[in-house]
Amino acid sequence: AQSVAQPEDQVNVAEGNPLTVKCTYSVSGNPYLFWYVQYPNRGLQFLLKYITGDNLVKGSYGFEAEFNKSQTSFHLKKPSALVSDSALYFCAVRPNTGFQKLVFGTGTRLLVSP
Amino acid sequence: GAGVSQSPRYKVTKRGQDVALRCDPISGHVSLYWYRQALGQGPEFLTYFNYEAQQDKSGLPNDRFSAERPEGSISTLTIQRTEQRDSAMYRCASSISSSHEQFFGPGTRLTVL
């Protein structure tokens, strides 16, 4: 069975500093990996995905994520955080064959202070 | 429309009543998914449609929950004889195909009193 772990409930970073939100996964076979962001009273918004190819994927709002197969990780990163990046971030995984459902982590709240 | 829409946005009902939640996917999206999200948790898969065919309903918690997508577009998630434990945010998502990313609607907040 597939699973996702987001080990940090909350990440605090000062505006302008780099940020990392951690994600590790477990899946049979090769993974499709996703990051979504949830702002208050809003739906989940797609940020980026890893399907195949380059391990570093770039997404919306300047975010990027690095796929590391040996460490089964897919950490979300941004070189310079903005206060407006403060939100709830979810990592999700599904196998690249078979079942289509996404399995989500429990989420990490990012707080960027001015 | 520009995105996935869901209605109603908020639903308050009494225990024992039936509720129907509607999802209107992005035009042309073949795949449609239902998830349930409890407070402080990530979304949990309920069921998945490809066109009008329900391909996976393994996440439906019990037989009080059902879903349909009769014409391969709009979908309805129905909960019969609601219970307080059914209170949650119900989210719908669609994708252009099953191998692409899913786009989520704003959700329906269900409260069962």
Coordinates of N, CA and C in Angstrom, one line a residue:
Chain A
A1 N 0.8 -1.2 0.0 CA 0.0 0.0 0.0 C 0.9 1.2 0.0
Q2 N 0.4 2.3 -0.6 CA 1.2 3.5 -0.7 C 0.9 4.4 0.5
S3 N 1.9 5.2 0.8 CA 1.8 6.1 1.9 C 2.7 7.3 1.8
V4 N 2.4 8.4 2.4 CA 3.1 9.6 2.4 C 3.4 10.1 3.8
A5 N 4.6 10.5 4.1 CA 4.9 11.1 5.4 C 5.4 12.5 5.3
Q6 N 4.7 13.4 6.0 CA 5.2 14.8 6.1 C 5.6 15.0 7.5
P7 N 6.9 14.9 7.9 CA 7.3 14.8 9.3 C 7.1 16.1 10.1
E8 N 6.9 17.2 9.4 CA 6.8 18.5 10.1 C 5.4 19.0 10.0
D9 N 4.7 19.2 11.2 CA 3.4 19.8 11.2 C 3.5 21.2 10.7
Q10 N 4.6 21.9 11.1 CA 4.7 23.3 10.8 C 6.2 23.7 10.5
V11 N 6.3 24.5 9.5 CA 7.6 25.1 9.2 C 7.6 26.6 9.3
N12 N 8.5 27.2 10.0 CA 8.6 28.6 10.1 C 9.8 29.1 9.4
V13 N 9.7 30.2 8.6 CA 10.8 30.7 7.9 C 10.6 32.2 7.8
A14 N 11.7 33.0 7.7 CA 11.6 34.4 7.5 C 11.5 34.7 6.1
E15 N 10.8 35.8 5.8 CA 10.7 36.2 4.4 C 12.1 36.4 3.8
G16 N 12.2 35.9 2.6 CA 13.5 36.1 1.9 C 14.5 34.9 2.0
N17 N 14.2 34.1 3.1 CA 15.0 32.9 3.3 C 14.5 31.8 2.5
P18 N 15.4 30.8 2.2 CA 15.0 29.6 1.5 C 14.1 28.7 2.4
L19 N 13.2 28.0 1.8 CA 12.3 27.1 2.5 C 12.4 25.7 1.9
T20 N 12.2 24.8 2.8 CA 12.0 23.3 2.5 C 10.9 22.7 3.3
V21 N 10.0 22.0 2.6 CA 8.9 21.3 3.2 C 9.2 19.8 2.8
K22 N 9.3 19.0 3.8 CA 9.8 17.6 3.6 C 8.6 16.6 3.3
C23 N 8.9 15.7 2.4 CA 8.0 14.6 2.1 C 8.7 13.3 1.8
T24 N 8.3 12.2 2.4 CA 8.8 10.9 2.0 C 7.6 10.0 1.6
Y25 N 7.9 9.0 0.8 CA 6.7 8.3 0.3 C 7.1 6.8 0.3
S26 N 6.1 6.0 0.2 CA 6.2 4.5 0.0 C 5.2 4.1 -1.1
V27 N 5.6 3.5 -2.1 CA 4.7 3.0 -3.2 C 5.3 1.8 -3.9
S28 N 4.4 0.9 -4.4 CA 4.9 -0.2 -5.2 C 5.2 0.3 -6.6
G29 N 6.4 0.0 -7.0 CA 6.7 0.4 -8.4 C 7.2 1.9 -8.4
N30 N 7.1 2.5 -9.6 CA 7.6 3.8 -9.7 C 6.5 4.8 -9.3
P31 N 6.8 5.9 -8.7 CA 5.8 6.8 -8.2 C 5.5 8.0 -9.2
Y32 N 4.2 8.5 -9.1 CA 3.9 9.8 -9.5 C 3.8 10.6 -8.2
L33 N 4.4 11.8 -8.2 CA 4.4 12.6 -7.0 C 3.9 14.0 -7.2
F34 N 3.2 14.5 -6.3 CA 2.5 15.8 -6.5 C 2.7 16.6 -5.2
W35 N 2.7 17.9 -5.4 CA 2.5 18.9 -4.3 C 1.3 19.8 -4.6
Y36 N 0.5 19.9 -3.5 CA -0.7 20.8 -3.6 C -0.6 21.8 -2.4
V37 N -1.2 23.0 -2.6 CA -1.2 24.0 -1.6 C -2.7 24.4 -1.3
Q38 N -3.0 24.6 0.0 CA -4.3 24.9 0.4 C -4.3 26.2 1.2
Y39 N -4.9 27.3 0.6 CA -5.1 28.5 1.3 C -6.4 28.5 2.1
P40 N -6.5 29.3 3.1 CA -7.7 29.3 4.0 C -9.0 29.5 3.1
N41 N -9.9 28.7 3.4 CA -11.2 28.7 2.7 C -11.1 28.6 1.2
R42 N -10.1 27.9 0.8 CA -10.0 27.7 -0.7 C -9.7 26.2 -0.9
G43 N -9.9 25.8 -2.1 CA -9.6 24.4 -2.5 C -8.1 24.2 -2.6
L44 N -7.8 22.9 -2.9 CA -6.4 22.5 -3.1 C -6.0 23.0 -4.5
Q45 N -4.8 23.6 -4.5 CA -4.3 24.1 -5.8 C -3.0 23.3 -6.2
F46 N -3.0 22.8 -7.4 CA -1.9 22.0 -7.9 C -0.6 22.9 -8.0
L47 N 0.5 22.4 -7.5 CA 1.8 23.2 -7.6 C 2.7 22.6 -8.6
L48 N 3.0 21.3 -8.5 CA 3.9 20.7 -9.4 C 3.8 19.2 -9.3
K49 N 4.4 18.5 -10.2 CA 4.4 17.0 -10.2 C 5.7 16.4 -10.7
Y50 N 6.0 15.2 -10.3 CA 7.1 14.4 -10.9 C 6.4 13.2 -11.5
I51 N 6.7 13.0 -12.8 CA 6.2 11.8 -13.5 C 7.4 11.0 -13.9
T52 N 8.3 11.6 -14.6 CA 9.5 10.9 -15.0 C 10.5 12.0 -15.5
G53 N 11.8 11.6 -15.7 CA 12.7 12.5 -16.3 C 13.5 13.2 -15.2
D54 N 13.8 14.5 -15.4 CA 14.6 15.3 -14.5 C 14.1 15.1 -13.0
N55 N 15.1 14.9 -12.1 CA 14.7 14.8 -10.7 C 14.3 16.1 -10.1
L56 N 14.7 17.2 -10.7 CA 14.3 18.6 -10.2 C 13.1 19.1 -11.1
V57 N 12.0 19.3 -10.5 CA 10.8 19.7 -11.2 C 10.5 21.1 -10.7
K58 N 10.1 22.0 -11.7 CA 9.7 23.3 -11.3 C 8.2 23.5 -11.5
G59 N 7.6 24.3 -10.6 CA 6.2 24.5 -10.6 C 5.7 25.9 -10.5
S60 N 4.5 26.1 -10.0 CA 3.9 27.4 -9.9 C 4.6 28.2 -8.8
Y61 N 4.5 29.5 -8.9 CA 4.9 30.5 -7.8 C 6.3 30.4 -7.4
G62 N 7.2 29.8 -8.3 CA 8.6 29.8 -8.0 C 9.0 28.5 -7.1
F63 N 8.0 27.6 -6.9 CA 8.4 26.4 -6.1 C 9.0 25.4 -7.0
E64 N 9.8 24.5 -6.4 CA 10.4 23.4 -7.1 C 10.5 22.2 -6.1
A65 N 10.7 21.1 -6.6 CA 10.8 19.9 -5.8 C 11.8 18.9 -6.4
E66 N 12.5 18.2 -5.5 CA 13.6 17.3 -5.9 C 13.2 15.9 -5.6
F67 N 13.1 15.1 -6.6 CA 12.8 13.6 -6.5 C 14.1 12.9 -6.2
N68 N 14.1 12.1 -5.1 CA 15.3 11.4 -4.7 C 14.8 9.9 -4.5
K69 N 15.1 9.1 -5.5 CA 14.6 7.7 -5.5 C 15.2 6.9 -4.3
S70 N 16.5 7.1 -4.1 CA 17.2 6.3 -3.1 C 16.7 6.6 -1.7
Q71 N 16.3 7.9 -1.5 CA 15.8 8.3 -0.2 C 14.3 8.3 -0.2
T72 N 13.6 7.9 -1.2 CA 12.2 8.0 -1.4 C 11.6 9.3 -0.9
S73 N 12.2 10.4 -1.3 CA 11.8 11.7 -0.9 C 11.4 12.6 -2.1
F74 N 10.6 13.6 -1.7 CA 10.2 14.6 -2.8 C 9.9 15.9 -2.0
H75 N 11.0 16.5 -1.6 CA 10.9 17.7 -0.8 C 10.6 18.9 -1.6
L76 N 9.8 19.8 -1.1 CA 9.4 21.0 -1.8 C 10.3 22.1 -1.4
K77 N 10.7 23.0 -2.3 CA 11.7 24.0 -2.0 C 11.3 25.3 -2.7
K78 N 11.8 26.4 -2.1 CA 11.7 27.7 -2.8 C 12.9 28.5 -2.3
P79 N 13.7 29.2 -3.2 CA 14.9 29.9 -2.9 C 14.6 31.1 -1.9
S80 N 13.5 31.7 -2.1 CA 13.3 32.9 -1.3 C 11.8 33.0 -1.0
A81 N 11.5 32.8 0.3 CA 10.1 32.7 0.7 C 9.4 34.1 0.8
L82 N 8.1 34.1 0.5 CA 7.3 35.3 0.6 C 6.2 35.1 1.7
V83 N 5.8 36.2 2.3 CA 4.7 36.1 3.3 C 3.5 35.4 2.7
S84 N 3.2 35.7 1.4 CA 2.1 35.1 0.8 C 2.2 33.6 0.5
D85 N 3.3 33.1 0.8 CA 3.5 31.6 0.6 C 2.9 30.9 1.9
S86 N 2.6 31.6 2.9 CA 2.0 31.0 4.1 C 0.7 30.3 3.8
A87 N 0.7 29.0 4.0 CA -0.5 28.1 3.6 C -0.2 26.7 4.1
L88 N -1.1 25.8 3.8 CA -1.0 24.4 4.1 C -0.6 23.6 2.9
Y89 N 0.5 22.9 3.0 CA 1.0 22.2 1.8 C 0.9 20.7 2.0
F90 N 0.4 20.0 0.9 CA 0.2 18.6 0.9 C 1.0 17.9 -0.2
C91 N 1.7 16.8 0.2 CA 2.4 16.0 -0.7 C 1.5 14.8 -1.0
A92 N 1.5 14.3 -2.2 CA 0.6 13.1 -2.6 C 1.4 12.2 -3.5
V93 N 1.0 10.9 -3.5 CA 1.7 9.9 -4.3 C 0.7 9.0 -4.9
R94 N 1.0 8.4 -6.0 CA 0.2 7.3 -6.6 C 1.2 6.5 -7.4
P95 N 0.9 5.2 -7.6 CA 1.8 4.4 -8.5 C 1.6 4.8 -9.9
N96 N 2.5 4.6 -10.8 CA 2.4 5.0 -12.2 C 1.6 4.0 -13.0
T97 N 1.1 2.9 -12.3 CA 0.2 2.0 -13.0 C -0.9 1.6 -12.0
G98 N -1.9 1.0 -12.5 CA -3.0 0.5 -11.6 C -3.8 1.6 -11.0
F99 N -4.0 1.5 -9.7 CA -5.0 2.4 -9.1 C -4.7 3.8 -9.3
Q100 N -5.7 4.6 -9.5 CA -5.5 6.0 -9.8 C -5.6 7.0 -8.6
K101 N -5.9 6.5 -7.5 CA -6.2 7.4 -6.4 C -4.9 8.0 -5.9
L102 N -5.0 9.2 -5.4 CA -3.9 9.9 -4.8 C -3.9 9.6 -3.3
V103 N -2.8 9.3 -2.7 CA -2.7 9.2 -1.2 C -1.9 10.4 -0.8
F104 N -2.6 11.2 0.1 CA -2.0 12.4 0.6 C -1.3 12.3 2.0
G105 N -0.4 13.1 2.2 CA 0.2 13.3 3.6 C -0.8 14.1 4.4
T106 N -0.4 14.3 5.7 CA -1.2 15.0 6.6 C -1.1 16.5 6.5
G107 N -0.2 16.9 5.7 CA 0.0 18.4 5.5 C 1.0 19.0 6.4
T108 N 1.6 20.1 5.9 CA 2.6 20.9 6.6 C 2.2 22.3 6.5
R109 N 2.0 23.0 7.7 CA 1.7 24.4 7.6 C 3.0 25.2 7.5
L110 N 3.0 26.0 6.5 CA 4.2 26.9 6.3 C 3.8 28.3 6.8
L111 N 4.6 28.9 7.7 CA 4.4 30.2 8.1 C 5.6 31.1 7.8
V112 N 5.4 32.1 7.0 CA 6.5 32.9 6.6 C 6.3 34.3 7.3
S113 N 7.3 34.6 8.1 CA 7.2 35.9 8.9 C 7.9 37.0 8.1
P114 N 7.3 38.2 8.3 CA 7.9 39.4 7.6 C 9.3 39.7 8.1
Chain B
G1 N -16.9 25.7 -17.5 CA -16.4 26.7 -16.6 C -14.9 26.6 -16.4
A2 N -14.3 27.6 -15.7 CA -12.9 27.7 -15.6 C -12.3 26.6 -14.7
G3 N -13.1 26.2 -13.7 CA -12.6 25.2 -12.8 C -13.6 24.2 -12.3
V4 N -13.3 23.4 -11.4 CA -14.2 22.4 -10.8 C -15.2 23.2 -9.9
S5 N -16.4 22.9 -10.0 CA -17.4 23.6 -9.1 C -18.1 22.5 -8.3
Q6 N -18.5 22.9 -7.1 CA -19.2 22.0 -6.2 C -20.3 22.7 -5.6
S7 N -21.4 22.0 -5.4 CA -22.6 22.6 -4.7 C -23.3 21.6 -3.8
P8 N -23.9 22.0 -2.7 CA -23.7 23.4 -2.1 C -22.3 23.5 -1.5
R9 N -21.9 24.7 -1.2 CA -20.6 24.9 -0.6 C -20.7 24.5 0.9
Y10 N -21.8 24.7 1.5 CA -22.0 24.4 2.9 C -23.4 23.7 3.0
K11 N -23.4 22.6 3.8 CA -24.6 21.9 4.0 C -24.7 21.5 5.5
V12 N -25.8 21.9 6.1 CA -26.0 21.5 7.5 C -27.3 20.6 7.5
T13 N -27.2 19.5 8.1 CA -28.3 18.6 8.0 C -28.5 17.9 9.4
K14 N -29.6 17.3 9.6 CA -29.8 16.6 10.9 C -29.5 15.1 10.7
R15 N -29.1 14.5 11.7 CA -28.8 13.1 11.7 C -29.9 12.3 11.1
G16 N -29.7 11.4 10.2 CA -30.7 10.5 9.7 C -31.2 11.0 8.3
Q17 N -30.9 12.2 8.0 CA -31.3 12.8 6.7 C -30.4 12.3 5.6
D18 N -30.9 12.3 4.3 CA -30.0 12.0 3.2 C -29.5 13.3 2.6
V19 N -28.3 13.3 2.1 CA -27.8 14.5 1.4 C -27.2 14.1 0.1
A20 N -27.2 15.0 -0.9 CA -26.6 14.8 -2.2 C -25.7 16.0 -2.5
L21 N -24.5 15.7 -2.8 CA -23.4 16.6 -3.1 C -23.1 16.6 -4.6
R22 N -23.0 17.7 -5.2 CA -22.8 17.8 -6.6 C -21.4 18.3 -7.0
C23 N -20.9 17.7 -8.1 CA -19.6 18.1 -8.6 C -19.7 18.3 -10.1
D24 N -19.3 19.5 -10.6 CA -19.3 19.8 -12.0 C -17.8 19.9 -12.4
P25 N -17.3 18.9 -13.1 CA -15.8 18.9 -13.4 C -15.5 19.9 -14.5
I26 N -14.2 20.1 -14.7 CA -13.7 21.0 -15.8 C -14.2 20.3 -17.1
S27 N -14.6 21.1 -18.0 CA -15.2 20.6 -19.3 C -14.1 19.8 -20.0
G28 N -14.5 18.6 -20.5 CA -13.6 17.8 -21.2 C -12.7 16.8 -20.3
H29 N -12.8 17.0 -19.0 CA -12.1 16.1 -18.2 C -12.8 14.8 -18.0
V30 N -12.0 13.7 -18.3 CA -12.6 12.4 -18.4 C -12.7 11.8 -17.0
S31 N -11.7 12.0 -16.2 CA -11.7 11.4 -14.9 C -12.2 12.3 -13.8
L32 N -12.9 11.7 -12.8 CA -13.5 12.5 -11.7 C -13.3 11.7 -10.4
Y33 N -12.9 12.4 -9.4 CA -12.6 11.8 -8.1 C -13.4 12.4 -7.0
W34 N -13.7 11.7 -6.0 CA -14.3 12.2 -4.7 C -13.3 11.9 -3.6
Y35 N -13.1 12.9 -2.7 CA -12.3 12.7 -1.5 C -13.0 13.3 -0.4
R36 N -12.6 12.8 0.8 CA -13.2 13.4 2.1 C -12.0 13.9 2.9
Q37 N -12.1 15.1 3.4 CA -11.0 15.6 4.2 C -11.5 16.0 5.6
A38 N -10.9 15.4 6.6 CA -11.3 15.8 8.0 C -10.3 16.9 8.4
L39 N -10.8 17.6 9.4 CA -10.0 18.8 9.8 C -8.6 18.4 10.3
G40 N -7.6 19.1 9.7 CA -6.2 18.8 10.1 C -5.6 17.6 9.4
Q41 N -6.3 17.0 8.4 CA -5.8 15.8 7.7 C -5.8 16.1 6.2
G42 N -5.1 15.2 5.5 CA -5.1 15.3 4.1 C -6.3 14.7 3.5
P43 N -6.7 15.0 2.3 CA -7.8 14.3 1.7 C -7.7 12.8 1.6
E44 N -8.8 12.1 1.8 CA -8.8 10.6 1.7 C -9.7 10.2 0.5
F45 N -9.2 9.3 -0.3 CA -9.9 8.9 -1.5 C -11.2 8.2 -1.2
L46 N -12.3 8.5 -1.9 CA -13.5 7.8 -1.8 C -13.8 7.0 -3.0
T47 N -13.9 7.6 -4.2 CA -14.2 6.9 -5.4 C -13.8 7.6 -6.6
Y48 N -13.7 6.9 -7.7 CA -13.2 7.4 -9.0 C -14.0 7.0 -10.2
F49 N -14.2 7.9 -11.1 CA -14.9 7.6 -12.3 C -14.0 7.9 -13.5
N50 N -14.1 7.0 -14.5 CA -13.6 7.3 -15.8 C -14.8 7.4 -16.8
Y51 N -15.0 8.5 -17.4 CA -16.3 8.8 -18.1 C -17.4 8.5 -17.1
E52 N -18.3 7.6 -17.5 CA -19.5 7.4 -16.6 C -19.2 6.1 -15.7
A53 N -18.2 5.4 -16.0 CA -17.9 4.2 -15.3 C -17.2 4.4 -13.9
Q54 N -17.8 3.9 -12.9 CA -17.1 3.9 -11.6 C -16.1 2.9 -11.5
Q55 N -14.8 3.3 -11.6 CA -13.7 2.4 -11.7 C -13.2 1.9 -10.3
D56 N -13.4 2.6 -9.3 CA -12.8 2.3 -8.0 C -13.7 2.9 -6.9
K57 N -14.3 2.1 -6.1 CA -15.1 2.7 -5.0 C -14.6 2.1 -3.7
S58 N -13.4 1.8 -3.6 CA -12.8 1.1 -2.5 C -12.7 2.0 -1.2
G59 N -12.8 3.3 -1.5 CA -12.7 4.3 -0.3 C -14.0 4.6 0.3
L60 N -15.1 4.3 -0.3 CA -16.4 4.5 0.3 C -16.5 3.8 1.6
P61 N -16.8 4.5 2.7 CA -16.7 3.9 4.0 C -17.7 2.8 4.3
N62 N -18.9 2.9 3.8 CA -19.9 1.9 4.0 C -21.0 2.1 3.0
D63 N -22.1 1.2 3.0 CA -23.1 1.3 2.0 C -24.0 2.4 2.1
R64 N -23.8 3.3 3.0 CA -24.7 4.5 3.0 C -24.1 5.5 2.0
F65 N -22.9 5.3 1.6 CA -22.3 6.2 0.6 C -22.4 5.7 -0.8
S66 N -22.8 6.5 -1.8 CA -22.8 6.0 -3.1 C -22.5 7.2 -4.0
A67 N -22.1 7.0 -5.2 CA -21.8 8.0 -6.2 C -22.2 7.6 -7.6
E68 N -22.5 8.6 -8.4 CA -22.9 8.3 -9.8 C -22.4 9.4 -10.7
R69 N -22.2 9.1 -11.9 CA -21.8 10.1 -13.0 C -22.5 9.6 -14.3
P70 N -23.8 9.7 -14.4 CA -24.6 9.0 -15.4 C -24.2 9.4 -16.8
E71 N -23.8 10.6 -17.1 CA -23.6 11.1 -18.4 C -22.1 11.4 -18.6
G72 N -21.3 11.0 -17.7 CA -19.8 11.2 -17.9 C -19.4 12.6 -17.6
S73 N -20.3 13.4 -17.0 CA -19.9 14.8 -16.7 C -20.1 15.1 -15.2
I74 N -21.3 15.6 -14.9 CA -21.6 16.0 -13.5 C -21.7 14.7 -12.7
S75 N -21.3 14.8 -11.4 CA -21.3 13.6 -10.5 C -22.0 14.0 -9.2
T76 N -22.7 13.1 -8.6 CA -23.4 13.3 -7.4 C -22.9 12.2 -6.4
L77 N -22.5 12.7 -5.2 CA -22.2 11.8 -4.1 C -23.3 11.9 -3.1
T78 N -23.9 10.8 -2.8 CA -25.1 10.7 -1.9 C -24.7 10.0 -0.6
I79 N -25.1 10.6 0.5 CA -25.0 9.9 1.8 C -26.3 9.7 2.4
Q80 N -26.7 8.5 2.6 CA -28.0 8.2 3.2 C -27.9 8.1 4.7
R81 N -29.0 8.5 5.3 CA -29.1 8.3 6.8 C -27.8 8.8 7.5
T82 N -27.6 10.1 7.3 CA -26.3 10.7 7.7 C -26.1 10.5 9.2
E83 N -24.8 10.5 9.6 CA -24.4 10.4 11.0 C -23.4 11.5 11.3
Q84 N -23.3 11.8 12.6 CA -22.4 12.9 12.9 C -21.0 12.7 12.4
R85 N -20.5 11.4 12.4 CA -19.2 11.1 12.0 C -19.0 11.4 10.5
D86 N -20.1 11.6 9.7 CA -20.0 12.0 8.3 C -19.6 13.4 8.1
S87 N -19.6 14.2 9.2 CA -19.2 15.6 9.1 C -17.8 15.8 8.6
A88 N -17.6 16.5 7.5 CA -16.2 16.7 6.9 C -16.3 17.6 5.7
M89 N -15.2 17.9 5.1 CA -15.2 18.6 3.8 C -15.1 17.5 2.7
Y90 N -16.0 17.6 1.8 CA -16.0 16.6 0.7 C -15.5 17.3 -0.5
R91 N -14.5 16.8 -1.1 CA -13.8 17.4 -2.2 C -13.9 16.6 -3.5
C92 N -14.2 17.3 -4.6 CA -14.2 16.6 -5.9 C -13.0 17.1 -6.7
A93 N -12.5 16.3 -7.5 CA -11.4 16.6 -8.4 C -11.6 16.0 -9.8
S94 N -11.1 16.7 -10.8 CA -11.1 16.1 -12.1 C -9.8 16.2 -12.8
S95 N -9.6 15.3 -13.8 CA -8.3 15.4 -14.6 C -8.6 15.0 -16.0
I96 N -7.8 15.5 -16.9 CA -8.0 15.3 -18.3 C -8.0 13.9 -18.7
S97 N -7.1 13.1 -18.0 CA -7.1 11.7 -18.1 C -6.6 11.2 -16.8
S98 N -6.6 9.9 -16.6 CA -6.3 9.3 -15.4 C -4.8 9.4 -15.1
S99 N -4.0 9.7 -16.1 CA -2.5 9.8 -15.8 C -2.1 11.2 -15.6
H100 N -3.0 12.2 -15.5 CA -2.6 13.6 -15.3 C -3.0 14.1 -14.0
E101 N -2.5 15.3 -13.6 CA -2.8 15.8 -12.3 C -4.2 16.1 -12.1
Q102 N -4.7 16.1 -10.9 CA -6.1 16.3 -10.6 C -6.2 17.8 -10.1
F103 N -7.3 18.4 -10.5 CA -7.7 19.7 -10.2 C -8.9 19.7 -9.3
F104 N -8.8 20.3 -8.1 CA -9.8 20.2 -7.1 C -10.8 21.4 -7.1
G105 N -12.0 21.0 -6.7 CA -13.0 22.0 -6.5 C -12.9 22.6 -5.1
P106 N -13.7 23.6 -4.8 CA -13.7 24.3 -3.5 C -14.1 23.4 -2.3
G107 N -14.9 22.4 -2.6 CA -15.3 21.5 -1.5 C -16.7 21.8 -1.0
T108 N -17.4 20.9 -0.4 CA -18.6 21.1 0.3 C -18.4 20.7 1.8
R109 N -18.6 21.7 2.6 CA -18.5 21.4 4.1 C -19.8 20.9 4.6
L110 N -19.8 19.6 5.0 CA -21.0 19.0 5.5 C -20.9 18.9 7.0
T111 N -22.0 19.4 7.6 CA -22.1 19.3 9.1 C -23.4 18.6 9.4
V112 N -23.2 17.5 10.2 CA -24.4 16.7 10.6 C -24.6 16.9 12.1
L113 N -25.8 17.4 12.4 CA -26.1 17.8 13.8 C -26.7 16.6 14.5

